[in-house]
Short mmCIF file of C-alpha atoms in Angstrom, two decimals:
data_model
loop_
_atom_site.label_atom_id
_atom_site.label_comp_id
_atom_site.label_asym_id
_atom_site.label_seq_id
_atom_site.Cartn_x
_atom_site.Cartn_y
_atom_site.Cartn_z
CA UNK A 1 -22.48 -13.79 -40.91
CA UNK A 2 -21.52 -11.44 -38.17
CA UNK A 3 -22.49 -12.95 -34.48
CA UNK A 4 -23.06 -11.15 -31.20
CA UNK A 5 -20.19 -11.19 -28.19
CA UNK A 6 -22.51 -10.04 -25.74
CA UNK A 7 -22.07 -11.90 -22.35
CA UNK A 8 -18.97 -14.44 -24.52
CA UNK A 9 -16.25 -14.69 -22.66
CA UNK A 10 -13.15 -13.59 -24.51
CA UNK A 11 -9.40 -14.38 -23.30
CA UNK A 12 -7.03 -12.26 -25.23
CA UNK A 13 -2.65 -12.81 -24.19
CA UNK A 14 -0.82 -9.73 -24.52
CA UNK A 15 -3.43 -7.02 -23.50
CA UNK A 16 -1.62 -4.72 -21.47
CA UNK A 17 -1.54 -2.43 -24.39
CA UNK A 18 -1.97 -2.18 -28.48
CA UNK A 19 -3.79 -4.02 -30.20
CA UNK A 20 -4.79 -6.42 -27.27
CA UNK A 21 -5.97 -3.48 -25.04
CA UNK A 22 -7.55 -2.04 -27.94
CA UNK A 23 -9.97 -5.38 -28.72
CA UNK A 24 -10.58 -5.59 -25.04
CA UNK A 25 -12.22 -2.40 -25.12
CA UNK A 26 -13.69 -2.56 -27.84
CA UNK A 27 -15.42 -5.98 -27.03
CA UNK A 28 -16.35 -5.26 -23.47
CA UNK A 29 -18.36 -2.19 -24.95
CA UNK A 30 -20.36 -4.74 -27.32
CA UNK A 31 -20.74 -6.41 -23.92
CA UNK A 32 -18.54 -9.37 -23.66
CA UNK A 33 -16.69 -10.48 -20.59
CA UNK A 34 -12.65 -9.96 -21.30
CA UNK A 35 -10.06 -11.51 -19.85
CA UNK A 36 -6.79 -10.13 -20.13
CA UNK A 37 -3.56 -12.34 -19.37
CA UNK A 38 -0.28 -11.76 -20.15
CA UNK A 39 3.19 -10.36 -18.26
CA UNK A 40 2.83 -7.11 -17.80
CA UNK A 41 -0.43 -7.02 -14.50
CA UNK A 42 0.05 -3.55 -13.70
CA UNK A 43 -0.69 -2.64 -17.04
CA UNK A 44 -3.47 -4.96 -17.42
CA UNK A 45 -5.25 -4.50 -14.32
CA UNK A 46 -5.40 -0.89 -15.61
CA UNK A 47 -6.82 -1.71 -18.95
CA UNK A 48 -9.30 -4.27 -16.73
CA UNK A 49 -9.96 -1.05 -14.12
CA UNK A 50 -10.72 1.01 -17.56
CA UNK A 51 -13.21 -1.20 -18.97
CA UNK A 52 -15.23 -1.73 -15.51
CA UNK A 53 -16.23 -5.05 -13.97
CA UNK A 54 -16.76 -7.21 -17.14
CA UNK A 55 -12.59 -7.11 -17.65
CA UNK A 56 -10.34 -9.17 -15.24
CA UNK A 57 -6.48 -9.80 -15.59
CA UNK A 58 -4.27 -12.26 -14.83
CA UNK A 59 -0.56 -12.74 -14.55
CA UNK A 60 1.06 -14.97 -16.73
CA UNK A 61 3.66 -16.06 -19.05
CA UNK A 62 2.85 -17.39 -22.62
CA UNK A 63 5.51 -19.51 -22.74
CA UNK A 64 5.09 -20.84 -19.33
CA UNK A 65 2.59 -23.95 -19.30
CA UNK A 66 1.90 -23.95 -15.18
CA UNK A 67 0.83 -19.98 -16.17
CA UNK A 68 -1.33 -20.58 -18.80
CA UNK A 69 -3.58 -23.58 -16.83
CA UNK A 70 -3.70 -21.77 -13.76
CA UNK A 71 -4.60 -18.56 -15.68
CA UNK A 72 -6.96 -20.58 -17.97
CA UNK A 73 -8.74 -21.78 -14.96
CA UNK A 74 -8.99 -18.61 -13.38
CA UNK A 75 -10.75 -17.35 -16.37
CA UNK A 76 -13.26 -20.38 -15.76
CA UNK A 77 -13.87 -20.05 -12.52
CA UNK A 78 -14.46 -16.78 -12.51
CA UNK A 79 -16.21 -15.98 -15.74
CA UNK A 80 -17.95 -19.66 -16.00
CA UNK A 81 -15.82 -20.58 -19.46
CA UNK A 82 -14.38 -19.13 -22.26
CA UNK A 83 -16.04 -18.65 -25.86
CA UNK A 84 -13.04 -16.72 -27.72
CA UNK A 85 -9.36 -17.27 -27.46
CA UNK A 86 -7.08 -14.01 -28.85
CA UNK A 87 -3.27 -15.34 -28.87
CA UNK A 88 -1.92 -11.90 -29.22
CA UNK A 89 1.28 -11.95 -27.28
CA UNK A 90 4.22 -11.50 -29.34
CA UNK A 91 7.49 -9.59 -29.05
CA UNK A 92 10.57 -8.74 -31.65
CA UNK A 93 13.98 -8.34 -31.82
CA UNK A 94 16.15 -6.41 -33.88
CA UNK A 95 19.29 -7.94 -35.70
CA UNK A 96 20.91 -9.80 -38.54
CA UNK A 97 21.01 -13.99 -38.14
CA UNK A 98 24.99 -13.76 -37.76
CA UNK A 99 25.53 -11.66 -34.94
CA UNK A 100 22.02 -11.00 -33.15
CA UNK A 101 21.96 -12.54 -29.47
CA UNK A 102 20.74 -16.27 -29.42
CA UNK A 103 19.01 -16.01 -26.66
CA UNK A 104 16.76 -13.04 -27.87
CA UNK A 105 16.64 -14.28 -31.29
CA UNK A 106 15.03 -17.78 -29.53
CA UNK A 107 12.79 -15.62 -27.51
CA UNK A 108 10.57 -14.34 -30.10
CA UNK A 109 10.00 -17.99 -31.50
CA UNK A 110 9.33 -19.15 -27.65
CA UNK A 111 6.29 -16.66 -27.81
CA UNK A 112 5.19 -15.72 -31.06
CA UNK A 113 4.91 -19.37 -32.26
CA UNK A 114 4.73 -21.42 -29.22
CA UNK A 115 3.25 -18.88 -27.24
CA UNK A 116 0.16 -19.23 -29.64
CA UNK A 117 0.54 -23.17 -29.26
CA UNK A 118 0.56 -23.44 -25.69
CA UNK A 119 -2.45 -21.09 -24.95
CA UNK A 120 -4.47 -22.82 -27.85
CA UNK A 121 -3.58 -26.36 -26.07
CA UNK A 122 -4.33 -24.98 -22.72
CA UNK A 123 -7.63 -23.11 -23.67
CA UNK A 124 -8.98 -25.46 -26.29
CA UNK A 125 -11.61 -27.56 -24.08
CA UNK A 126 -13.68 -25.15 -23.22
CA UNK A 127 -14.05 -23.54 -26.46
CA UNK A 128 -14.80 -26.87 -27.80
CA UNK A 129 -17.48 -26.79 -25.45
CA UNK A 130 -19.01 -23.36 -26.50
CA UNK A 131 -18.39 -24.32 -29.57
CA UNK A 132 -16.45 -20.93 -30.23
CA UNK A 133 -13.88 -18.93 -32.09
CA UNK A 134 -9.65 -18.39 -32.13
CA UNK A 135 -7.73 -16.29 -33.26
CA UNK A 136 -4.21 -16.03 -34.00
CA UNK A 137 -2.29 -12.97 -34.44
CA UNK A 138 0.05 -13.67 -37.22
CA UNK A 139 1.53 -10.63 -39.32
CA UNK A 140 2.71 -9.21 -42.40
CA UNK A 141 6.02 -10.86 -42.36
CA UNK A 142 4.69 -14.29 -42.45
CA UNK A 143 4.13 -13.15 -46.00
CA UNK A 144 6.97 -10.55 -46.66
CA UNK A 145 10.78 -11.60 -45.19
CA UNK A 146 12.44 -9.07 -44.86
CA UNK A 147 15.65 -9.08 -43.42
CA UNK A 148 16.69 -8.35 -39.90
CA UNK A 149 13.30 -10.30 -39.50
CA UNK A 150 14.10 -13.98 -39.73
CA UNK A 151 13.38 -15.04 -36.28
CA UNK A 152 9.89 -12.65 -36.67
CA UNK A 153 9.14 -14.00 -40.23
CA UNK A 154 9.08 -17.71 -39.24
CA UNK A 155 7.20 -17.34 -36.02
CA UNK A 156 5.18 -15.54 -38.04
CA UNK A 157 4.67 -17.97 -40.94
CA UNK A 158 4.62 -21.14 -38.24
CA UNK A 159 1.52 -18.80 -36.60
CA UNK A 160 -0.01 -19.13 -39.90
CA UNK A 161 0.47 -22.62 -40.79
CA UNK A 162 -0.15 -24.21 -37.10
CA UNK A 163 -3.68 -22.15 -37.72
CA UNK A 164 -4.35 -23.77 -41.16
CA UNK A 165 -3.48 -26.86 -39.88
CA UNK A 166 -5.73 -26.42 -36.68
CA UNK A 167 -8.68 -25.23 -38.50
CA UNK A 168 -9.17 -28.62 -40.20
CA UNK A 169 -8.05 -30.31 -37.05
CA UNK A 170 -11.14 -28.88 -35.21
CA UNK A 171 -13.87 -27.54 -37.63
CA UNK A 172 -16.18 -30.99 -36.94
CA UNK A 173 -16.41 -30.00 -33.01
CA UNK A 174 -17.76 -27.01 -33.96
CA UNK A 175 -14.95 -24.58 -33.28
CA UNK A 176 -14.19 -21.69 -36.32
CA UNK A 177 -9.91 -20.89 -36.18
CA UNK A 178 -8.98 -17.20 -37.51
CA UNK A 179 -5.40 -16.03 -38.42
CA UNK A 180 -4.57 -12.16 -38.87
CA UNK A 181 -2.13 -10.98 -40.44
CA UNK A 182 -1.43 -6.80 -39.76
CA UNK A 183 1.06 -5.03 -41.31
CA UNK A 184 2.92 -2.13 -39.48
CA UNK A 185 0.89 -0.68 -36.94
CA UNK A 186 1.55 2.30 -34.57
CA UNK A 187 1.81 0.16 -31.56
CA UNK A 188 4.70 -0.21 -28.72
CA UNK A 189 6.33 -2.51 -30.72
CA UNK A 190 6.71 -0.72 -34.05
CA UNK A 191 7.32 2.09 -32.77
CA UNK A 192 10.73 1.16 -30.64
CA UNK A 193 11.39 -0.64 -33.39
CA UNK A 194 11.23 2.20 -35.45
CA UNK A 195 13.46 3.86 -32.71
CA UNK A 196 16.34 1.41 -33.21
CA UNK A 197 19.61 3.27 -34.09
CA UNK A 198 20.41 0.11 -37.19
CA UNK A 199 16.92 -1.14 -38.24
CA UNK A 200 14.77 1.51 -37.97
CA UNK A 201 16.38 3.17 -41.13
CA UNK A 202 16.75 -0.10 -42.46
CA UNK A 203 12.59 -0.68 -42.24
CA UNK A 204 12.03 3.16 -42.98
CA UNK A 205 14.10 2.54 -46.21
CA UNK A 206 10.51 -0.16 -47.17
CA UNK A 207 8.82 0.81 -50.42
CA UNK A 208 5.30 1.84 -50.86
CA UNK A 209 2.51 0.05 -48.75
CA UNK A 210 4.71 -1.98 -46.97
CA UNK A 211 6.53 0.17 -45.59
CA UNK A 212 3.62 2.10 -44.69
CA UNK A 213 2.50 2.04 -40.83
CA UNK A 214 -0.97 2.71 -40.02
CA UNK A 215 -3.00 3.93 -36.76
CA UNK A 216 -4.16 1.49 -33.97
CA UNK A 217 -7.64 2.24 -34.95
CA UNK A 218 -7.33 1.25 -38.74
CA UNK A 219 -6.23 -2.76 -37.11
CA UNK A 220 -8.97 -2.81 -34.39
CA UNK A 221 -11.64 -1.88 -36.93
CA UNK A 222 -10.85 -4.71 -39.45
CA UNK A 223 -9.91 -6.71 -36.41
CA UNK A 224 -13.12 -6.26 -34.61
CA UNK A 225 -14.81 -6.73 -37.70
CA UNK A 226 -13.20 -10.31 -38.10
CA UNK A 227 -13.88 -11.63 -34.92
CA UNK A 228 -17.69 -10.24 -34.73
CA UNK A 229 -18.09 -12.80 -38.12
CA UNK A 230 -15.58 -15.60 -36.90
CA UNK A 231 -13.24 -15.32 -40.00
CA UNK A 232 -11.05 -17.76 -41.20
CA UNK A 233 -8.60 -14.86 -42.11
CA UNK A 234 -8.11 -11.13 -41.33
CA UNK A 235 -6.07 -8.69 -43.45
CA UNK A 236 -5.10 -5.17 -41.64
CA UNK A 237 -5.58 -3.40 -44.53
CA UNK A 238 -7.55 -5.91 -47.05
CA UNK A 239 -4.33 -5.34 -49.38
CA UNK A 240 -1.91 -7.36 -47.06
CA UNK A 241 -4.60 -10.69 -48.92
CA UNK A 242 -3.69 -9.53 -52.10
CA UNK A 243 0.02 -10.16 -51.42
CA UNK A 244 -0.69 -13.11 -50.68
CA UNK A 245 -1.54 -14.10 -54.12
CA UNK A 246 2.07 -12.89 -55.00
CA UNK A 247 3.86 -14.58 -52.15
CA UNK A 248 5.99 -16.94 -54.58
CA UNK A 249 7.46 -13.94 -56.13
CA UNK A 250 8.12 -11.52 -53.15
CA UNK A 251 11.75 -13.36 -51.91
CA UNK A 252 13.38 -12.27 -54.83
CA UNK A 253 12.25 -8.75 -54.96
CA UNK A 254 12.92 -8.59 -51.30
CA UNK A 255 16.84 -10.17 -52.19
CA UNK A 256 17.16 -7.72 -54.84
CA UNK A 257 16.01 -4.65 -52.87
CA UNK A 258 18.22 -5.34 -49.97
CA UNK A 259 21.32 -5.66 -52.11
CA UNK A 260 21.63 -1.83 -51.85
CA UNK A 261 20.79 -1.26 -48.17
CA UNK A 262 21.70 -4.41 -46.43
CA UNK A 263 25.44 -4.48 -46.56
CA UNK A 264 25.70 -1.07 -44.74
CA UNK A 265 23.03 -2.17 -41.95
CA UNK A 266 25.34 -5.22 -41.39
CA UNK A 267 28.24 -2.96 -40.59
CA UNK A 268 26.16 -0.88 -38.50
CA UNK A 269 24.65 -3.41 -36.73
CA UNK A 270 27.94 -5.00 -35.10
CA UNK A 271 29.16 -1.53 -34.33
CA UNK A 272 25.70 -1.12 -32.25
CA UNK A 273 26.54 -4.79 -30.90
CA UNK A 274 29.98 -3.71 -29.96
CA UNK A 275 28.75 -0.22 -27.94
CA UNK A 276 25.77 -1.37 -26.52
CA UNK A 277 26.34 -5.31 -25.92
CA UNK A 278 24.23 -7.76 -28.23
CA UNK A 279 21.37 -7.76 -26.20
CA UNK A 280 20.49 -4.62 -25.52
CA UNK A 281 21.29 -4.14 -29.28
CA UNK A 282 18.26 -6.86 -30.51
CA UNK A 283 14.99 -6.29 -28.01
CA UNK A 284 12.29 -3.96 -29.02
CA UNK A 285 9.40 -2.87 -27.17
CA UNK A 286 7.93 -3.42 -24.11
CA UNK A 287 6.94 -6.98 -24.42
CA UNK A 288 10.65 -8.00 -25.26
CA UNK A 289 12.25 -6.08 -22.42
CA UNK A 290 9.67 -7.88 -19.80
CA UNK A 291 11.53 -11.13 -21.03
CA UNK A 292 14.93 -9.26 -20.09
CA UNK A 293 15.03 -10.62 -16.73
CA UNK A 294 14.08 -13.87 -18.01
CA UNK A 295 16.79 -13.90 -20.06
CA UNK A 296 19.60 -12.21 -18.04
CA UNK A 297 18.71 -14.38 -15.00
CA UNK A 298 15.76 -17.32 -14.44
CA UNK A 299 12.17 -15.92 -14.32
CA UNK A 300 10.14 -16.96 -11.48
CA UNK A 301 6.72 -16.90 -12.29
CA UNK A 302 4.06 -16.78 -9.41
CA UNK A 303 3.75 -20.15 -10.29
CA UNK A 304 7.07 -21.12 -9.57
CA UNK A 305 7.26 -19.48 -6.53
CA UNK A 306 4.08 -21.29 -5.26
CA UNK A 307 5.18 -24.25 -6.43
CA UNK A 308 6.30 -27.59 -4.13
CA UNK A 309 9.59 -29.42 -4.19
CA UNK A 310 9.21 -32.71 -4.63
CA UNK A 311 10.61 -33.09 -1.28
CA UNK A 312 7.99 -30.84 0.20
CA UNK A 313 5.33 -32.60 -1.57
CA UNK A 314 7.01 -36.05 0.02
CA UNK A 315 6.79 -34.31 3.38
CA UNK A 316 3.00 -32.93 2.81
CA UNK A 317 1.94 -36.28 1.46
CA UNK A 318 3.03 -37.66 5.05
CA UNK A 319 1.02 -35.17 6.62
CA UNK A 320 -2.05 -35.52 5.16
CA UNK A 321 -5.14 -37.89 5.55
CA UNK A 322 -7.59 -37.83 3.01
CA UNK A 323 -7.24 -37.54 -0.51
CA UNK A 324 -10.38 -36.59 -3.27
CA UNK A 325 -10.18 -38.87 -5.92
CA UNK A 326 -11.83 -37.81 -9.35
CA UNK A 327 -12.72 -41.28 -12.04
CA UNK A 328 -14.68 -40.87 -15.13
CA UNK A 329 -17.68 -42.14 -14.24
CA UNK A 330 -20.68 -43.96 -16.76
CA UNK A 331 -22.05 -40.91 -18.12
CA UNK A 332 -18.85 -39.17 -18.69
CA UNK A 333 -18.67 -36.79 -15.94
CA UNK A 334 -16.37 -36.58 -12.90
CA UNK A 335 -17.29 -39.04 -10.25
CA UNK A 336 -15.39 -37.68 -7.06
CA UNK A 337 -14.94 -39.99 -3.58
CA UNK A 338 -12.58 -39.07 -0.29
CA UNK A 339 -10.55 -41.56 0.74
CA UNK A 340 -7.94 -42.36 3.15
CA UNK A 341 -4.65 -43.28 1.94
CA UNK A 342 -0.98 -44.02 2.63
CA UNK A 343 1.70 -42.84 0.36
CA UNK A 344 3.33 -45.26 -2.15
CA UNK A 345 6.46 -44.56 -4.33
CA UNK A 346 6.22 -41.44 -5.66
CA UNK A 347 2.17 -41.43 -5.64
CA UNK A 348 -0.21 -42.61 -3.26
CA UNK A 349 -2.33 -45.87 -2.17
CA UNK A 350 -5.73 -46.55 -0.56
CA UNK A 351 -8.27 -49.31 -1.06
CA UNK A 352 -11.91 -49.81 -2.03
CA UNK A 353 -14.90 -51.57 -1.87
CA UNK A 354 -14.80 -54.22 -5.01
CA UNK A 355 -18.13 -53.19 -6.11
CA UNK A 356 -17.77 -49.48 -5.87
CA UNK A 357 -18.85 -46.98 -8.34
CA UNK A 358 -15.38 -45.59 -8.31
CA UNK A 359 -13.88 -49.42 -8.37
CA UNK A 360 -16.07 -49.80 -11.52
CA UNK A 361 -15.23 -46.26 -13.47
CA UNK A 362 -11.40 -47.88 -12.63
CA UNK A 363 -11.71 -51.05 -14.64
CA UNK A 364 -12.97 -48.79 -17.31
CA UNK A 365 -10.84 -46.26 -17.60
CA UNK A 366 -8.04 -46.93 -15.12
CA UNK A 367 -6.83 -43.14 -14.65
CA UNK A 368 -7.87 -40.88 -11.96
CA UNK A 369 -6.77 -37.29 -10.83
CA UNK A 370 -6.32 -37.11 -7.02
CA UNK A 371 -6.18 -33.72 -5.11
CA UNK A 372 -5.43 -33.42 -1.82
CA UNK A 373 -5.76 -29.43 -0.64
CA UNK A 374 -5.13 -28.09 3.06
CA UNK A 375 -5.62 -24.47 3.95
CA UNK A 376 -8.93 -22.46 5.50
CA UNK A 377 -7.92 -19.03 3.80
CA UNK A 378 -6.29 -18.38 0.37
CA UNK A 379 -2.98 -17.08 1.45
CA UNK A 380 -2.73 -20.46 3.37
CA UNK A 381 -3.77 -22.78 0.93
CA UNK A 382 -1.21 -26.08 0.25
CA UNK A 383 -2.08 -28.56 -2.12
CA UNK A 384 -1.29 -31.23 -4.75
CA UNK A 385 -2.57 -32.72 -7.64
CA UNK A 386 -1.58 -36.39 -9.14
CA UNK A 387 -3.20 -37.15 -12.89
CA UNK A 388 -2.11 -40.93 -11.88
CA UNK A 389 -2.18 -44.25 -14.38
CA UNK A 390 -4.10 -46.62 -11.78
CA UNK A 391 -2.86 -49.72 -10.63
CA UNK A 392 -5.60 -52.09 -9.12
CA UNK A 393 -4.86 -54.85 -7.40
CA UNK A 394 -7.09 -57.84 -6.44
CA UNK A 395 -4.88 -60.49 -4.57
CA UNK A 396 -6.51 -60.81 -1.16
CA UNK A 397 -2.84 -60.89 0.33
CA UNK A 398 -1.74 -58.02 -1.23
CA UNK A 399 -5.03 -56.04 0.04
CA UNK A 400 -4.52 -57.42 3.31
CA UNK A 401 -1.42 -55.91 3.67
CA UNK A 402 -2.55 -52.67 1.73
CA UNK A 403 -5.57 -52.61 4.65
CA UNK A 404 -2.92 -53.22 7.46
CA UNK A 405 -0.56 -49.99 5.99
CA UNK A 406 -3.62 -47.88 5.86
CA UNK A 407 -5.33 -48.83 9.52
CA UNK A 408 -2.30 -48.89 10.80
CA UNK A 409 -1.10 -45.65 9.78
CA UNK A 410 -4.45 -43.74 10.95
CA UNK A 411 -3.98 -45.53 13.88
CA UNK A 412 -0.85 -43.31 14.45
CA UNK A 413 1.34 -46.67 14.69
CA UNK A 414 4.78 -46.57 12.83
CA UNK A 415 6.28 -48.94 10.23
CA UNK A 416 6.81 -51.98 11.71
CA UNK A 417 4.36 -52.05 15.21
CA UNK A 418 2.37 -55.07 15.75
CA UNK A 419 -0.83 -55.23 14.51
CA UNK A 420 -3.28 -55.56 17.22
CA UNK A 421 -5.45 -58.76 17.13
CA UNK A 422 -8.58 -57.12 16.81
CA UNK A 423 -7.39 -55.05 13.46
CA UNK A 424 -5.90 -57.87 12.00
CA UNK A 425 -9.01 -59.99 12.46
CA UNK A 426 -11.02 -56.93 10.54
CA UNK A 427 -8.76 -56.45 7.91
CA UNK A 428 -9.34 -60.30 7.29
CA UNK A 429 -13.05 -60.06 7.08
CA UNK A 430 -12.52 -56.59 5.17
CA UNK A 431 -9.90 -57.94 2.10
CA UNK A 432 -12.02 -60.39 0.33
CA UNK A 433 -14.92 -57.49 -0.68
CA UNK A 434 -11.90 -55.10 -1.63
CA UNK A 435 -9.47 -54.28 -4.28
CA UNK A 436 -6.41 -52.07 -3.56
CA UNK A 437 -5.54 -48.86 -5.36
CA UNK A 438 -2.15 -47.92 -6.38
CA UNK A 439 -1.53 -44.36 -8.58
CA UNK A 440 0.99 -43.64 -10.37
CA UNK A 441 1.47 -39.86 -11.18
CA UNK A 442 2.03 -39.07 -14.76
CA UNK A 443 1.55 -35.40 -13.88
CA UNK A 444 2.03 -33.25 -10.38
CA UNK A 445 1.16 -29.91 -9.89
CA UNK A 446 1.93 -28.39 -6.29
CA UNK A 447 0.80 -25.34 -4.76
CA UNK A 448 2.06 -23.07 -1.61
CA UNK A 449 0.62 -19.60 -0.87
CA UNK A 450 2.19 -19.49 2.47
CA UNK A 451 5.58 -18.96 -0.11
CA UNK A 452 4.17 -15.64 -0.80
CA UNK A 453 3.69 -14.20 2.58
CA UNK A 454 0.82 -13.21 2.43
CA UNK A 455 1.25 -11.12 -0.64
CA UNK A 456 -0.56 -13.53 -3.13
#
C-alpha cells in the first residue's frame, strides 16, 4: 500500500550527498519536511538551500550520542516531530584484515552499524508516536563478502540483523522497520573506491551483476518507491533479493574466485601501505576522510565544545537560584514546578510541600529531570540538565536542617552563620507540612554558547 509523505517529517544521516541528498530531494518535492544531519554542514546546508524552506540541516556525528539528541531535538523543535528515520550514514575503507589500519578498519563498524543504532535509539520516541517508518541502509555485502570488505560486510550484515530484530521489537506500537540493501552505486563512495590504486582492480575484477555499478537514479527510484509503501525490505535492483535465496552458497564461490586474484592484491596492498602510510592507504570517500581528523587527533564536536566541566557545572550550580523540576505527573505528562534549591553532592536539594502535586508524582515514580538554564540571547545561553533518581526524605529533623541550608543560603549567609531567631522559628512551623528532596543525577548534560564566541 503506498502512503503519502506530504507534510511527514523525514530525518535522513548522511545527506550531504548520494543517495541521502538524492531522497531528500526527492521527498521534499512529494512535499515532506527533510531534515538532513550528518558531518559534512556545508554540504548539507546546500542540499537544504536547494530544496527551499521545507529542508533544514544539522551538524552532527553518528557516532556521537550528545550529537544525535541535540540534533534529534532540533528536528522536533523545529519541524514539530519526526515521522521517518533514514540511517544512511556510512563510510568504507579499503584493505585486507592483516595489515589495514585498526583504527579505520573500527571506524566503519563505529558508523555503519552503530551509527544506525544510536540514531534509531535516539529518534525512536517520536516515531513511536507518529506511529511511522525506518529505514536502514544496509548493502549488498551484507549478502556477498567479498574480500578487502570484512569490516564493510559485517556492519553491513549487523545493519541487517539489528533491523530484523527491531522490526519484531516494535511492530505492536505501530512503527513499520525497512532494511535496503543496494549494490554498487555511482556515488562518492564507490567511486573513490573504485579509484583506489589495490582494490579498485581487485572489485573491477567482480563477475557479472555484482560487479556491475549502477546510476544514482536507478537506487533512488526503488528507494523512493520503498519508503512511499513502508517496506520491510528494499532491493537496488530487485535481483540483489534473489541472492538472497542463495546466500548459503555464495562464501564458497566467493573463496574460490579470489584464489586467483587475491594473493597478488595482498602484495600490492602492503606495498601501497608502505608508500603511502596505512591510513591513507584504507579510507575511501568523502565520508571516511571527514573521520580523518577524528582519527589522527580527538574530534570536537559542537557539542563538546559547548559542553561544561564538571567543575564548571559545580561552579554554575553555586551560582544559580532556581531550578525547573519536570515529575511524571497522573496522566502521564510532564508536570513542571520552579524551585529554589541548594546544591548537594554531585546533584542538587530543595524541599516541598508534603501534599504537593509534584511531592505526589515523587512517591510514584521517584525520578525527575531538573534544568536549570541562564542566558537572555542564544549565543549566551548556560545551562544544565540532571535526569536524577529522587531521594525523599520525611524526618522532620532532617527537613529542618534541609529548610535552614536553603533560607539560609538565599539569605546570602555562608556555611556556618547563625541562624537568626526569627528563621529558625519559621523553619520550625514550616518542617512538619514538608518533605525534603534530594537528586541524584544518573545523567548530566551541560551547555555553554559563550564557548563559541559568538560563532554558534
Amino acid at each position: 500500500m503506498v502512503k503519502n509523505v506530504d507534510g511527514k517529517v523525514v530525518l535522513i544521516t548522511g545527506a550531504a550527498r548520494g543517495i541521502g541528498a538524492g531522497l531528500a530531494e526527492r521527498l521534499a518535492a512529494r512535499g515532506a519536511k527533510v531534515a538532513l544531519v550528518g558531518l559534512e554542514a556545508d554540504e548539507q546546508a546546500k542540499v537544504a538551500e536547494k530544496i527551499g524552506p521545507n529542508a533544514k540541516a544539522w551538524e552532527a556525528d553518528v557516532t556521537s550520542w550528545d550529537d544525535l539528541e541535540a540534533a534529534t531535538q532540533g528536528v522536533v523543535e523545529h519541524f514539530g516531530g519526526i515521522d521517518i528515520v533514514i540511517a544512511n550514514a556510512g563510510i568504507a575503507t579499503a584493505g585486507f584484515v592483516r595489515s589495514v589500519d585498526p583504527r579505520a578498519f573500527e571506524k566503519v563498524i563505529e558508523v555503519d552499524l552503530l551509527g544506525v543504532w544510536r540514531t534509531f535509539r535516539v529518534t525512536l520516541p517520536h516515531v513511536i508516536e507518529r506511529r511511522g517508518y525506518l529505514l536502514a541502509i544496509s548493502s549488498l555485502a551484507a549478502i556477498t563478502h567479498a574480500p578487502g570488505m570484512a569490516n564493510y560486510a559485517a556492519a553491513k550484515a549487523g545493519v541487517e540483523a539489528f533491523s530484523n530484530s527491531l522490526r519484531a521489537e516494535v511492530a505492536h506500537l505501530g512503527v513499520k522497520v525497512g532494511v535496503a540493501h543496494p549494490t554498487w552505486i555511482r556515488t562518492d563512495l564507490v567511486e573513490s573506491a573504485d579509484a583506489h590504486p589495490v582494490f579498485g582492480k581487485l572489485r573491477a575484477s567482480m563477475p557479472g551483476l555484482i560487479g556491475k555499478t549502477y546510476p544514482l537514479d536507478v537506487a533512488l527510484d526503488d528507494l523512493e518507491a520503498g519508503i512511499l509503501k513502508r517496506a520491510r525490505t528494499i532491493h537496488v535492483p530487485r535481483w540483489v533479493g534473489g541472492l538472497k535465496l542463495l546466500r548459503a552458497f555464495l562464501p564458497p564461490i566467493i573463496e574460490l574466485g579470489s584464489r586467483a586474484r587475491v594473493p597478488a592484491a595482498d602484495k600490492a596492498a602492503l606495498e601501497d601501505i608502505e608508500k603511502r602510510g596505512a591510513y591513507e592507504s584504507a579510507v575511501t570517500g568523502h565520508g571516511g576522510r571527514g573521520h580523518r581528523e577524528e582519527l589522527e587527533e580527538p574530534h570536537m564536536s559542537r557539542r563538546d565544545q559547548i559542553r561544561m566541566t564538571p567543575e564548571e557545572i559545580r561552579a554554575y550550580l553555586d551560582e544559580q537560584k532556581v531550578i525547573n523540576v519536570a515529575t511524571v505527573g497522573p496522566n502521564n505528562r510532564p508536570h513542571l514546578a520552579p524551585l529554589w534549591y541548594f546544591p548537594h553532592e554531585d546533584g542538587v536539594a530543595t524541599w516541598t510541600y508534603g501534599s504537593s502535586q509534584k511531592a505526589k508524582n515523587l512517591r510514584r515514580l521517584p525520578e525527575a529531570t531538573v534544568l536549570i538554564e541562564s542566558g537572555d540571547s542564544y549565543e549566551k545561553l548556560r545551562g544544565v540538565s540532571i535526569e536524577s533518581d529522587v531521594q525523599i526524605v520525611e524526618d522532620t529533623d532532617e527537613v529542618t536542617g534541609m529548610g535552614i541550608t536553603l533560607m539560609q543560603r538565599y539569605a546570602g549567609a555562608k556555611p556556618g552563620d547563625p541562624v537568626p531567631a526569627e528563621l529558625s522559628e519559621f523553619i520550625g512551623r514550616q518542617a512538619p507540612k514538608r518533605i525534603g528532596l534530594i537528586f541524584h543525577p544518573t545523567k548530566v548534560v551541560s551547555w555553554d554558547h559563550t564557548k563559541l564566541g559568538g560563532t554558534y
